[in-house]
PDB file of C-alpha atoms in Angstrom:
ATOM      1  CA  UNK A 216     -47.696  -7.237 130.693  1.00  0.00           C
ATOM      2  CA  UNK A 217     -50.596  -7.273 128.578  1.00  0.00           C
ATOM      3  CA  UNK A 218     -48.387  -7.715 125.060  1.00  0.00           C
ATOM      4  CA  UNK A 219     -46.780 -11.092 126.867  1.00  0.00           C
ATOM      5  CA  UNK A 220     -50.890 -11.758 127.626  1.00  0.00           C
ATOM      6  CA  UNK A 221     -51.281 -11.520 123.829  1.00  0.00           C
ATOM      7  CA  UNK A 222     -48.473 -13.628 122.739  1.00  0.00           C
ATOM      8  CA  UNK A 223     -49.419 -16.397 124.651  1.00  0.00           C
ATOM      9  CA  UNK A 224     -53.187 -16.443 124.022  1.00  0.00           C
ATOM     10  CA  UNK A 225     -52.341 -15.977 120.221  1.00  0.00           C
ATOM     11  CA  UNK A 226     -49.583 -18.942 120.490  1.00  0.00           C
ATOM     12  CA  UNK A 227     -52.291 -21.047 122.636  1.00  0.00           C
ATOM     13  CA  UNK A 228     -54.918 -20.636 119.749  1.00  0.00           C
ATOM     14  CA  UNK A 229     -52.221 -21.849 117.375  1.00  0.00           C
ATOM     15  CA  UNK A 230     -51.429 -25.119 119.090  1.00  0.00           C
ATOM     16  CA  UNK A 231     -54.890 -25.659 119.594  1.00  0.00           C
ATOM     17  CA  UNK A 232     -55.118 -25.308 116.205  1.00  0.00           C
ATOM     18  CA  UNK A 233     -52.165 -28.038 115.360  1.00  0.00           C
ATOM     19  CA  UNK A 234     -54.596 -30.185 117.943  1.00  0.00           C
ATOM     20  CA  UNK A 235     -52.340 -29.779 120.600  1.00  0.00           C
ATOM     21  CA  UNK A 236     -53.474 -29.556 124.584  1.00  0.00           C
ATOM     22  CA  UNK A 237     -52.045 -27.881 127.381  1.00  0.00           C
ATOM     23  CA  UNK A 238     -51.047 -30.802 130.036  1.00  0.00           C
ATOM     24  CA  UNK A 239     -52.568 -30.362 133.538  1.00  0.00           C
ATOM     25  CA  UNK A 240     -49.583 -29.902 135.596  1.00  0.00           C
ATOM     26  CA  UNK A 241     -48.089 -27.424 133.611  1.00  0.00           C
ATOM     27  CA  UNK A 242     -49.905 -24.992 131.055  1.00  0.00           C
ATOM     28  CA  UNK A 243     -46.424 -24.049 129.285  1.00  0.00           C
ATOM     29  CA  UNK A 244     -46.365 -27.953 127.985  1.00  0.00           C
ATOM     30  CA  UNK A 245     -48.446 -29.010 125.359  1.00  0.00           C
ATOM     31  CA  UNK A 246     -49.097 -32.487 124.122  1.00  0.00           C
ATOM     32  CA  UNK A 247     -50.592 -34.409 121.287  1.00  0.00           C
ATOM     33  CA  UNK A 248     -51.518 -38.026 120.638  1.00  0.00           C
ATOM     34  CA  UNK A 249     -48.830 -39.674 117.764  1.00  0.00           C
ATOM     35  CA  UNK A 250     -48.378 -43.188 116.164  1.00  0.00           C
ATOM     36  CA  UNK A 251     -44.933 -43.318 114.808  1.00  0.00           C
ATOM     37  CA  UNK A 252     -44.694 -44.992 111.030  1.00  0.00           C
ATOM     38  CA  UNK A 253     -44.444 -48.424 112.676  1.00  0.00           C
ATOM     39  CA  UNK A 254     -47.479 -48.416 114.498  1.00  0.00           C
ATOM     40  CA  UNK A 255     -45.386 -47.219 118.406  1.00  0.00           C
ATOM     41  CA  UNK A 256     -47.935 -44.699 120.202  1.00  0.00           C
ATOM     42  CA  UNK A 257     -46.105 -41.394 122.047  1.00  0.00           C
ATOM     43  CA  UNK A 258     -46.941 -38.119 122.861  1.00  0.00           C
ATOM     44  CA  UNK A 259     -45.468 -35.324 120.509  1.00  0.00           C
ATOM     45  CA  UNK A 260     -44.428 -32.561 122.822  1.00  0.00           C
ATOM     46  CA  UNK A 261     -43.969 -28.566 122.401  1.00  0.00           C
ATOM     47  CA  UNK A 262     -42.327 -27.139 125.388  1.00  0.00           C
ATOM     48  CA  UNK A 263     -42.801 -23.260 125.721  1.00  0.00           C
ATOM     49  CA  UNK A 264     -40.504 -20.680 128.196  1.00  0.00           C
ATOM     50  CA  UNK A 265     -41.424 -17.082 127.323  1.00  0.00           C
ATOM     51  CA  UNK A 266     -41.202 -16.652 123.320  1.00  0.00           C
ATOM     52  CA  UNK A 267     -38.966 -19.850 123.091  1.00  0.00           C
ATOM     53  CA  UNK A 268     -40.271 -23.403 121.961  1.00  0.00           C
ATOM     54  CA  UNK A 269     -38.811 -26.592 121.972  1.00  0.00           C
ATOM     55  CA  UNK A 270     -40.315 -29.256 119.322  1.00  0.00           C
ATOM     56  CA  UNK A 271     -39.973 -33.095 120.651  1.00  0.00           C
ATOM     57  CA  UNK A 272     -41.633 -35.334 118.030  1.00  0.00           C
ATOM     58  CA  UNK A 273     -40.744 -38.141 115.534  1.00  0.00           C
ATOM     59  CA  UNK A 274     -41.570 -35.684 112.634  1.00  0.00           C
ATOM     60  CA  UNK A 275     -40.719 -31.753 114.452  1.00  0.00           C
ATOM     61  CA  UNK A 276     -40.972 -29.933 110.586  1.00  0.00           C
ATOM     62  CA  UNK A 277     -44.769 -30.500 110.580  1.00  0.00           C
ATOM     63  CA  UNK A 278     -45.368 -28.660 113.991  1.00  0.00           C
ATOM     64  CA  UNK A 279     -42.781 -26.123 113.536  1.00  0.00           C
ATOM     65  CA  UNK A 280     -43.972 -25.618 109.608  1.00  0.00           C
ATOM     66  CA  UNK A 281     -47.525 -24.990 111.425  1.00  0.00           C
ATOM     67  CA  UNK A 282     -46.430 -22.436 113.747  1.00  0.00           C
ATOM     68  CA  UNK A 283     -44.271 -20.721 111.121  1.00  0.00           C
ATOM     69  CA  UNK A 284     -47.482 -20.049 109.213  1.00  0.00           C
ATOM     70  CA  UNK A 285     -48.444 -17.507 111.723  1.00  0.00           C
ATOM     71  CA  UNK A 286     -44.862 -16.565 113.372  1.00  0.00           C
ATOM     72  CA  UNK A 287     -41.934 -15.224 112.400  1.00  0.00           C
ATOM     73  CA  UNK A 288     -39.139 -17.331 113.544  1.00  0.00           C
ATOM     74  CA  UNK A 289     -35.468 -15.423 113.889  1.00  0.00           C
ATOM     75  CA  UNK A 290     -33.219 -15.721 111.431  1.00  0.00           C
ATOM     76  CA  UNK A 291     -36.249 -17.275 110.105  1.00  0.00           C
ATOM     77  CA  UNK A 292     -35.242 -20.293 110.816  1.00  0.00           C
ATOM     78  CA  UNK A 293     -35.539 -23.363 113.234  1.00  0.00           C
ATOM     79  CA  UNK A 294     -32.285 -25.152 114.978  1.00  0.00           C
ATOM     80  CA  UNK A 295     -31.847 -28.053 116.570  1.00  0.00           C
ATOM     81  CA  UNK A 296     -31.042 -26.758 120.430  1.00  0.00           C
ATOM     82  CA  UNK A 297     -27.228 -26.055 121.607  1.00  0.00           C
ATOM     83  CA  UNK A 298     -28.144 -25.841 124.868  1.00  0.00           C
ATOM     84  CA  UNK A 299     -30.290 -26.948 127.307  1.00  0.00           C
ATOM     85  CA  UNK A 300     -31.214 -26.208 130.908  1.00  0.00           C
ATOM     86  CA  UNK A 301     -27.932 -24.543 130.888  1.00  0.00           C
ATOM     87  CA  UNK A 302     -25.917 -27.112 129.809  1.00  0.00           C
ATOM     88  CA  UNK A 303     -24.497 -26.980 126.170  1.00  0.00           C
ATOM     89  CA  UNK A 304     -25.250 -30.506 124.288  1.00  0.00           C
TER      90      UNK A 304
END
């Protein structure tokens, strides 16, 4: 229990870090204000499920290339997803 505790307090500090929030309906989703290069406004996005994160932004690399700094990714590496929700893309 309490090593699951840790890991998501020390990936919490790191988002907050990257200037990300957690969203009020759900504390696993994390957003941050964006302006892609031709001036359109979004929300870049970093969806969390246990020790498991999805990246959704114009520019992923610079979020995942922040959170790399302090974890070790397997295989160290980063994929686009295969699957999602079950379903295999």
């Amino acid at each position: 229990k309490s090593s699951g505790a840790a890991f998501r307090a020390k990936l919490a500090g790191v988002l907050h870090d990257l200037d990300f929030r957690p969203s009020l309906a759900d504390p696993d989703v994390w957003l941050k204000a964006a302006v892609k290069p031709d001036g359109f406004q979004y929300y870049e996005m970093v969806l969390c499920y246990v020790d498991d994160l999805m990246v959704i932004s114009h520019v992923p690399e610079k979020t995942i290339e922040g959170i790399q700094k302090v974890f070790k990714l397997k295989g160290n590496k980063a994929d686009a997803p295969d699957m999602y929700l079950g379903v295999t893309l």
